[in-house]
PDB file of C-alpha atoms in Angstrom:
ATOM      1  CA  MET A   1      32.236  22.649 -20.143  1.00 39.00           C
ATOM      2  CA  LEU A   2      29.096  21.289 -18.452  1.00 40.00           C
ATOM      3  CA  SER A   3      27.890  17.895 -19.587  1.00 40.00           C
ATOM      4  CA  SER A   4      24.680  17.924 -21.598  1.00 38.00           C
ATOM      5  CA  PRO A   5      21.331  17.168 -19.920  1.00 38.00           C
ATOM      6  CA  LYS A   6      20.860  14.230 -22.297  1.00 40.00           C
ATOM      7  CA  LYS A   7      24.098  12.631 -21.115  1.00 35.00           C
ATOM      8  CA  ARG A   8      23.173  13.010 -17.429  1.00 36.00           C
ATOM      9  CA  ALA A   9      19.666  11.604 -18.001  1.00 34.00           C
ATOM     10  CA  ALA A  10      21.108   8.497 -19.670  1.00 34.00           C
ATOM     11  CA  ARG A  11      22.703   7.290 -16.426  1.00 37.00           C
ATOM     12  CA  PRO A  12      20.509   4.469 -15.020  1.00 39.00           C
ATOM     13  CA  THR A  13      21.632   4.912 -11.429  1.00 41.00           C
ATOM     14  CA  LYS A  14      20.442   8.477 -10.912  1.00 45.00           C
ATOM     15  CA  LEU A  15      17.278  10.210 -12.011  1.00 49.00           C
ATOM     16  CA  PRO A  16      17.397  13.889 -12.994  1.00 48.00           C
ATOM     17  CA  THR A  17      16.276  16.185 -10.186  1.00 48.00           C
ATOM     18  CA  LYS A  18      14.323  18.433 -12.552  1.00 52.00           C
ATOM     19  CA  ARG A  19      12.108  17.695 -15.504  1.00 56.00           C
ATOM     20  CA  PRO A  20      12.047  19.840 -18.663  1.00 57.00           C
ATOM     21  CA  GLY A  21       9.263  22.317 -19.158  1.00 59.00           C
ATOM     22  CA  PRO A  22       6.974  24.058 -16.652  1.00 64.00           C
ATOM     23  CA  ALA A  23       4.706  22.031 -14.379  1.00 62.00           C
ATOM     24  CA  GLY A  24       1.428  21.372 -16.157  1.00 62.00           C
ATOM     25  CA  GLY A  25       2.898  22.244 -19.550  1.00 70.00           C
ATOM     26  CA  ALA A  26       2.779  20.037 -22.625  1.00 68.00           C
ATOM     27  CA  ARG A  27       6.156  18.407 -21.969  1.00 73.00           C
ATOM     28  CA  ASP A  28       5.274  17.772 -18.339  1.00 71.00           C
ATOM     29  CA  ARG A  29       1.929  16.198 -19.334  1.00 78.00           C
ATOM     30  CA  ASN A  30       3.682  14.006 -21.894  1.00 84.00           C
ATOM     31  CA  ARG A  31       6.207  12.895 -19.286  1.00 85.00           C
ATOM     32  CA  GLN A  32       3.448  12.021 -16.811  1.00 88.00           C
ATOM     33  CA  ALA A  33       1.522  10.101 -19.469  1.00 91.00           C
ATOM     34  CA  THR A  34       4.635   8.098 -20.351  1.00 92.00           C
ATOM     35  CA  GLN A  35       5.357   7.413 -16.698  1.00 93.00           C
ATOM     36  CA  GLN A  36       1.784   6.205 -16.172  1.00 95.00           C
ATOM     37  CA  ARG A  37       2.022   3.979 -19.256  1.00 95.00           C
ATOM     38  CA  LEU A  38       5.237   2.465 -17.933  1.00 96.00           C
ATOM     39  CA  ALA A  39       3.727   1.848 -14.494  1.00 97.00           C
ATOM     40  CA  ALA A  40       0.565   0.331 -15.991  1.00 97.00           C
ATOM     41  CA  ALA A  41       2.579  -2.037 -18.181  1.00 97.00           C
ATOM     42  CA  ALA A  42       4.735  -3.107 -15.252  1.00 97.00           C
ATOM     43  CA  LEU A  43       1.744  -3.590 -12.946  1.00 97.00           C
ATOM     44  CA  ALA A  44      -0.023  -5.818 -15.459  1.00 97.00           C
ATOM     45  CA  LEU A  45       3.071  -7.989 -15.904  1.00 98.00           C
ATOM     46  CA  PHE A  46       3.759  -8.143 -12.154  1.00 97.00           C
ATOM     47  CA  LEU A  47       0.219  -9.361 -11.489  1.00 96.00           C
ATOM     48  CA  GLU A  48       0.513 -11.960 -14.251  1.00 96.00           C
ATOM     49  CA  ARG A  49       3.872 -13.470 -13.261  1.00 95.00           C
ATOM     50  CA  GLY A  50       5.228 -11.846 -10.119  1.00 94.00           C
ATOM     51  CA  THR A  51       7.827  -9.113  -9.789  1.00 95.00           C
ATOM     52  CA  ALA A  52      10.825 -11.451  -9.646  1.00 93.00           C
ATOM     53  CA  ALA A  53      10.055 -13.114 -12.991  1.00 94.00           C
ATOM     54  CA  VAL A  54       9.464  -9.925 -14.995  1.00 96.00           C
ATOM     55  CA  THR A  55      12.393  -8.193 -16.686  1.00 96.00           C
ATOM     56  CA  ILE A  56      12.860  -4.553 -17.616  1.00 97.00           C
ATOM     57  CA  ASP A  57      13.026  -5.612 -21.272  1.00 97.00           C
ATOM     58  CA  GLU A  58       9.533  -7.085 -20.961  1.00 98.00           C
ATOM     59  CA  ILE A  59       8.193  -3.997 -19.198  1.00 97.00           C
ATOM     60  CA  VAL A  60       9.386  -1.559 -21.840  1.00 97.00           C
ATOM     61  CA  ALA A  61       8.166  -3.854 -24.614  1.00 97.00           C
ATOM     62  CA  ARG A  62       4.700  -3.926 -23.058  1.00 97.00           C
ATOM     63  CA  ALA A  63       4.817  -0.131 -22.608  1.00 96.00           C
ATOM     64  CA  GLY A  64       5.958   0.415 -26.204  1.00 95.00           C
ATOM     65  CA  MET A  65       9.107   2.352 -25.350  1.00 94.00           C
ATOM     66  CA  ALA A  66      12.871   1.989 -25.710  1.00 93.00           C
ATOM     67  CA  LYS A  67      14.780   0.392 -22.845  1.00 92.00           C
ATOM     68  CA  GLY A  68      16.991   3.435 -22.489  1.00 91.00           C
ATOM     69  CA  SER A  69      13.923   5.542 -21.767  1.00 92.00           C
ATOM     70  CA  PHE A  70      13.080   3.370 -18.756  1.00 95.00           C
ATOM     71  CA  TYR A  71      15.876   4.968 -16.743  1.00 94.00           C
ATOM     72  CA  ARG A  72      14.403   8.422 -17.248  1.00 93.00           C
ATOM     73  CA  TYR A  73      11.487   7.343 -15.039  1.00 94.00           C
ATOM     74  CA  ALA A  74      12.887   4.743 -12.636  1.00 95.00           C
ATOM     75  CA  ARG A  75      16.284   3.747 -11.295  1.00 95.00           C
ATOM     76  CA  ASP A  76      15.493   0.045 -11.504  1.00 96.00           C
ATOM     77  CA  LYS A  77      12.626  -2.418 -11.188  1.00 96.00           C
ATOM     78  CA  ALA A  78      12.453  -2.030  -7.392  1.00 96.00           C
ATOM     79  CA  ASP A  79      12.087   1.736  -7.761  1.00 97.00           C
ATOM     80  CA  LEU A  80       9.222   1.242 -10.220  1.00 97.00           C
ATOM     81  CA  VAL A  81       7.460  -1.054  -7.731  1.00 97.00           C
ATOM     82  CA  ALA A  82       7.837   1.667  -5.089  1.00 97.00           C
ATOM     83  CA  GLN A  83       6.293   4.235  -7.457  1.00 96.00           C
ATOM     84  CA  ILE A  84       3.349   1.923  -8.157  1.00 97.00           C
ATOM     85  CA  LEU A  85       2.722   1.412  -4.435  1.00 97.00           C
ATOM     86  CA  ALA A  86       3.196   5.061  -3.451  1.00 97.00           C
ATOM     87  CA  PRO A  87      -0.544   5.984  -3.446  1.00 96.00           C
ATOM     88  CA  VAL A  88      -1.404   2.903  -1.363  1.00 96.00           C
ATOM     89  CA  ILE A  89       1.335   3.689   1.141  1.00 96.00           C
ATOM     90  CA  ALA A  90       0.369   7.357   1.438  1.00 97.00           C
ATOM     91  CA  GLU A  91      -3.369   6.744   1.864  1.00 96.00           C
ATOM     92  CA  THR A  92      -2.888   3.822   4.266  1.00 96.00           C
ATOM     93  CA  THR A  93      -0.462   5.822   6.397  1.00 96.00           C
ATOM     94  CA  GLY A  94      -2.867   8.763   6.525  1.00 97.00           C
ATOM     95  CA  ALA A  95      -5.774   6.561   7.636  1.00 96.00           C
ATOM     96  CA  LEU A  96      -3.666   4.918  10.342  1.00 96.00           C
ATOM     97  CA  ASP A  97      -2.449   8.320  11.570  1.00 97.00           C
ATOM     98  CA  ARG A  98      -6.028   9.578  11.903  1.00 97.00           C
ATOM     99  CA  CYS A  99      -7.057   6.413  13.715  1.00 95.00           C
ATOM    100  CA  GLU A 100      -4.162   6.765  16.160  1.00 96.00           C
ATOM    101  CA  ARG A 101      -5.093  10.360  16.979  1.00 96.00           C
ATOM    102  CA  ALA A 102      -8.708   9.329  17.563  1.00 95.00           C
ATOM    103  CA  LEU A 103      -7.686   6.482  19.876  1.00 93.00           C
ATOM    104  CA  GLN A 104      -5.503   8.815  21.922  1.00 93.00           C
ATOM    105  CA  VAL A 105      -8.557  10.861  22.957  1.00 92.00           C
ATOM    106  CA  GLY A 106     -11.286   8.261  22.519  1.00 85.00           C
ATOM    107  CA  ARG A 107     -13.590   6.695  25.075  1.00 84.00           C
ATOM    108  CA  GLN A 108     -14.704   3.089  25.319  1.00 75.00           C
ATOM    109  CA  GLY A 109     -18.087   3.955  23.889  1.00 80.00           C
ATOM    110  CA  THR A 110     -16.555   5.458  20.748  1.00 86.00           C
ATOM    111  CA  LEU A 111     -14.219   2.574  19.928  1.00 86.00           C
ATOM    112  CA  ALA A 112     -16.538   0.988  17.359  1.00 85.00           C
ATOM    113  CA  ALA A 113     -16.928   4.292  15.526  1.00 90.00           C
ATOM    114  CA  ILE A 114     -13.149   4.802  15.439  1.00 91.00           C
ATOM    115  CA  TYR A 115     -12.498   1.352  14.003  1.00 89.00           C
ATOM    116  CA  LEU A 116     -15.352   1.667  11.518  1.00 89.00           C
ATOM    117  CA  THR A 117     -13.947   4.957  10.259  1.00 92.00           C
ATOM    118  CA  LEU A 118     -10.551   3.343   9.702  1.00 92.00           C
ATOM    119  CA  ALA A 119     -12.124   0.371   7.942  1.00 89.00           C
ATOM    120  CA  ARG A 120     -14.219   2.573   5.669  1.00 89.00           C
ATOM    121  CA  GLU A 121     -11.281   4.797   4.726  1.00 92.00           C
ATOM    122  CA  LEU A 122      -9.205   1.768   3.839  1.00 90.00           C
ATOM    123  CA  SER A 123     -12.133   0.267   1.906  1.00 88.00           C
ATOM    124  CA  VAL A 124     -12.308   3.397  -0.263  1.00 89.00           C
ATOM    125  CA  MET A 125      -8.561   3.204  -0.887  1.00 92.00           C
ATOM    126  CA  VAL A 126      -8.811  -0.470  -1.861  1.00 90.00           C
ATOM    127  CA  ALA A 127     -11.634   0.283  -4.298  1.00 88.00           C
ATOM    128  CA  GLN A 128      -9.605   3.069  -5.914  1.00 91.00           C
ATOM    129  CA  GLN A 129      -6.269   1.215  -5.944  1.00 94.00           C
ATOM    130  CA  ALA A 130      -7.474  -2.387  -6.321  1.00 92.00           C
ATOM    131  CA  ALA A 131      -4.731  -3.566  -8.691  1.00 95.00           C
ATOM    132  CA  CYS A 132      -1.966  -1.996  -6.603  1.00 96.00           C
ATOM    133  CA  VAL A 133      -3.371  -3.499  -3.401  1.00 95.00           C
ATOM    134  CA  LEU A 134      -3.568  -6.894  -5.091  1.00 95.00           C
ATOM    135  CA  LEU A 135       0.087  -6.562  -6.105  1.00 96.00           C
ATOM    136  CA  TYR A 136       1.025  -5.878  -2.497  1.00 96.00           C
ATOM    137  CA  LEU A 137      -0.991  -8.830  -1.176  1.00 95.00           C
ATOM    138  CA  GLN A 138       0.421 -11.118  -3.853  1.00 94.00           C
ATOM    139  CA  GLU A 139       4.054 -10.157  -3.302  1.00 94.00           C
ATOM    140  CA  ALA A 140       3.807  -9.963   0.502  1.00 92.00           C
ATOM    141  CA  ARG A 141       3.154 -13.708   0.447  1.00 86.00           C
ATOM    142  CA  SER A 142       6.546 -14.313  -1.164  1.00 80.00           C
ATOM    143  CA  PRO A 143       9.635 -15.071   0.930  1.00 78.00           C
ATOM    144  CA  ALA A 144      10.987 -11.874   2.472  1.00 66.00           C
ATOM    145  CA  SER A 145      14.214 -12.209   0.489  1.00 67.00           C
ATOM    146  CA  ALA A 146      12.262 -12.275  -2.804  1.00 77.00           C
ATOM    147  CA  ALA A 147       9.843  -9.423  -2.112  1.00 85.00           C
ATOM    148  CA  PRO A 148      10.788  -5.966  -3.444  1.00 92.00           C
ATOM    149  CA  PRO A 149      11.930  -3.557  -0.696  1.00 93.00           C
ATOM    150  CA  ALA A 150       8.782  -1.419  -0.995  1.00 95.00           C
ATOM    151  CA  ILE A 151       6.589  -4.498  -0.456  1.00 95.00           C
ATOM    152  CA  GLN A 152       8.546  -5.638   2.572  1.00 94.00           C
ATOM    153  CA  ASP A 153       8.620  -2.128   4.002  1.00 95.00           C
ATOM    154  CA  LEU A 154       4.844  -1.773   3.708  1.00 95.00           C
ATOM    155  CA  ALA A 155       4.297  -5.210   5.280  1.00 94.00           C
ATOM    156  CA  ASP A 156       6.563  -4.307   8.210  1.00 94.00           C
ATOM    157  CA  ARG A 157       4.888  -0.918   8.574  1.00 95.00           C
ATOM    158  CA  LEU A 158       1.387  -2.384   8.616  1.00 94.00           C
ATOM    159  CA  THR A 159       2.399  -4.922  11.239  1.00 95.00           C
ATOM    160  CA  SER A 160       4.086  -2.401  13.530  1.00 96.00           C
ATOM    161  CA  ARG A 161       1.314   0.179  13.164  1.00 95.00           C
ATOM    162  CA  THR A 162      -1.439  -2.368  13.834  1.00 93.00           C
ATOM    163  CA  ILE A 163       0.339  -3.531  16.973  1.00 94.00           C
ATOM    164  CA  ALA A 164       0.859   0.082  18.073  1.00 95.00           C
ATOM    165  CA  LEU A 165      -2.841   0.910  17.613  1.00 93.00           C
ATOM    166  CA  THR A 166      -3.790  -2.081  19.745  1.00 91.00           C
ATOM    167  CA  GLU A 167      -1.335  -0.990  22.438  1.00 93.00           C
ATOM    168  CA  ILE A 168      -2.794   2.526  22.483  1.00 93.00           C
ATOM    169  CA  ALA A 169      -6.340   1.203  22.775  1.00 89.00           C
ATOM    170  CA  ARG A 170      -5.309  -1.119  25.609  1.00 89.00           C
ATOM    171  CA  ASP A 171      -3.309   1.510  27.502  1.00 90.00           C
ATOM    172  CA  HIS A 172      -6.240   3.956  27.311  1.00 87.00           C
ATOM    173  CA  GLY A 173      -8.635   1.380  28.685  1.00 86.00           C
ATOM    174  CA  LEU A 174     -10.560   1.067  25.443  1.00 86.00           C
ATOM    175  CA  ILE A 175     -10.011  -2.703  25.249  1.00 83.00           C
ATOM    176  CA  ARG A 176      -9.110  -5.351  27.755  1.00 82.00           C
ATOM    177  CA  ALA A 177      -5.509  -6.348  28.489  1.00 82.00           C
ATOM    178  CA  VAL A 178      -4.868  -8.503  25.441  1.00 82.00           C
ATOM    179  CA  ASP A 179      -1.482  -9.274  23.942  1.00 89.00           C
ATOM    180  CA  PRO A 180      -1.227  -6.513  21.275  1.00 88.00           C
ATOM    181  CA  GLU A 181       0.970  -8.555  18.961  1.00 92.00           C
ATOM    182  CA  VAL A 182      -1.255 -11.643  18.972  1.00 90.00           C
ATOM    183  CA  SER A 183      -4.442  -9.607  18.522  1.00 86.00           C
ATOM    184  CA  ALA A 184      -3.036  -7.310  15.840  1.00 86.00           C
ATOM    185  CA  LEU A 185      -1.484 -10.088  13.777  1.00 88.00           C
ATOM    186  CA  ALA A 186      -4.666 -12.167  13.942  1.00 87.00           C
ATOM    187  CA  VAL A 187      -6.822  -9.279  12.719  1.00 86.00           C
ATOM    188  CA  LEU A 188      -4.329  -8.197  10.040  1.00 89.00           C
ATOM    189  CA  GLY A 189      -3.885 -11.745   8.767  1.00 89.00           C
ATOM    190  CA  ALA A 190      -7.621 -12.413   8.545  1.00 86.00           C
ATOM    191  CA  THR A 191      -8.291  -9.097   6.832  1.00 87.00           C
ATOM    192  CA  GLU A 192      -5.557  -9.580   4.245  1.00 89.00           C
ATOM    193  CA  ALA A 193      -6.627 -13.164   3.504  1.00 87.00           C
ATOM    194  CA  MET A 194     -10.239 -12.112   2.908  1.00 85.00           C
ATOM    195  CA  LEU A 195      -9.177  -9.142   0.792  1.00 86.00           C
ATOM    196  CA  PHE A 196      -6.757 -11.221  -1.284  1.00 89.00           C
ATOM    197  CA  ALA A 197      -9.461 -13.759  -2.110  1.00 86.00           C
ATOM    198  CA  HIS A 198     -11.906 -10.983  -2.964  1.00 83.00           C
ATOM    199  CA  LEU A 199      -9.537  -9.092  -5.277  1.00 86.00           C
ATOM    200  CA  ARG A 200      -8.484 -12.260  -7.082  1.00 86.00           C
ATOM    201  CA  GLY A 201     -12.116 -13.175  -7.598  1.00 81.00           C
ATOM    202  CA  LEU A 202     -11.650 -16.521  -5.856  1.00 61.00           C
ATOM    203  CA  ARG A 203     -14.176 -16.000  -3.122  1.00 59.00           C
ATOM    204  CA  ALA A 204     -16.035 -12.995  -1.798  1.00 54.00           C
ATOM    205  CA  PRO A 205     -18.673 -12.463   0.877  1.00 54.00           C
ATOM    206  CA  SER A 206     -22.152 -12.191  -0.602  1.00 55.00           C
ATOM    207  CA  ALA A 207     -22.950  -9.164   1.567  1.00 56.00           C
ATOM    208  CA  THR A 208     -22.079  -5.611   0.606  1.00 61.00           C
ATOM    209  CA  VAL A 209     -18.740  -4.124   1.594  1.00 62.00           C
ATOM    210  CA  PRO A 210     -20.212  -1.901   4.363  1.00 64.00           C
ATOM    211  CA  ARG A 211     -21.943  -4.917   5.926  1.00 68.00           C
ATOM    212  CA  VAL A 212     -18.791  -7.035   5.751  1.00 68.00           C
ATOM    213  CA  THR A 213     -16.768  -4.184   7.269  1.00 69.00           C
ATOM    214  CA  ALA A 214     -19.246  -3.739  10.111  1.00 72.00           C
ATOM    215  CA  ALA A 215     -19.286  -7.490  10.772  1.00 74.00           C
ATOM    216  CA  LEU A 216     -15.489  -7.648  10.907  1.00 72.00           C
ATOM    217  CA  VAL A 217     -15.288  -4.723  13.331  1.00 74.00           C
ATOM    218  CA  ASP A 218     -17.969  -6.356  15.491  1.00 75.00           C
ATOM    219  CA  ILE A 219     -15.996  -9.609  15.617  1.00 74.00           C
ATOM    220  CA  VAL A 220     -12.828  -7.757  16.597  1.00 71.00           C
ATOM    221  CA  LEU A 221     -14.548  -5.754  19.335  1.00 72.00           C
ATOM    222  CA  ARG A 222     -16.206  -8.835  20.778  1.00 74.00           C
ATOM    223  CA  GLY A 223     -12.813 -10.510  20.955  1.00 72.00           C
ATOM    224  CA  ILE A 224     -10.757  -7.693  22.454  1.00 71.00           C
ATOM    225  CA  GLY A 225     -13.389  -5.401  23.982  1.00 66.00           C
ATOM    226  CA  LEU A 226     -13.710  -4.644  27.662  1.00 55.00           C
ATOM    227  CA  GLN A 227     -15.246  -7.416  29.747  1.00 46.00           C
ATOM    228  CA  PRO A 228     -18.844  -6.523  30.720  1.00 41.00           C
ATOM    229  CA  ARG A 229     -19.313  -5.381  34.283  1.00 38.00           C
ATOM    230  CA  VAL A 230     -21.444  -7.572  36.550  1.00 33.00           C
TER     231      VAL A 230
END
């Protein structure tokens, strides 16, 4: 006899591959609403105290659900962090992919436009996913051994992709022969520090976001741009 669906769903180490009810139906909408409530409760607690200090018991209490129900939506706390960060990861990866394709065919005169497009796309993502981005910036500053896998993976991906973009721009003659790792890490570190302060409300530039973005791109291009011909 086959085991009942309820018994399979109760196992915390494996999520069911299919959800009950048709996509978009009442049961599916209820499931999505519960999943969003769980993620929102966890995100609020993570921002208050950090992911390491928050327990699953506290998450489900904040979400107003039984602990056993947690495992219907996430394998563990690390999996829930990954779900929370999924939109940030997807949108950031897409923007970086588009920037890389533009650099592959770009000319020196179009470099500013390419970087501005990337900066603007990421600015829109930050505005839409501010709390999730703040969680990433907060947790990425923890020791690597304490950061959830999804946080560490995104940090590593951002570093490697930023270095790769700098290498492409250099190899295509769009910028001068700088050390890609030094340049990329300097830009990424400065950007994240400014963004972290802004999202925490500690300090923010008085200018509008488009002006700050344009100023940052200008600083970068002046530092790594081609030397003027004499």
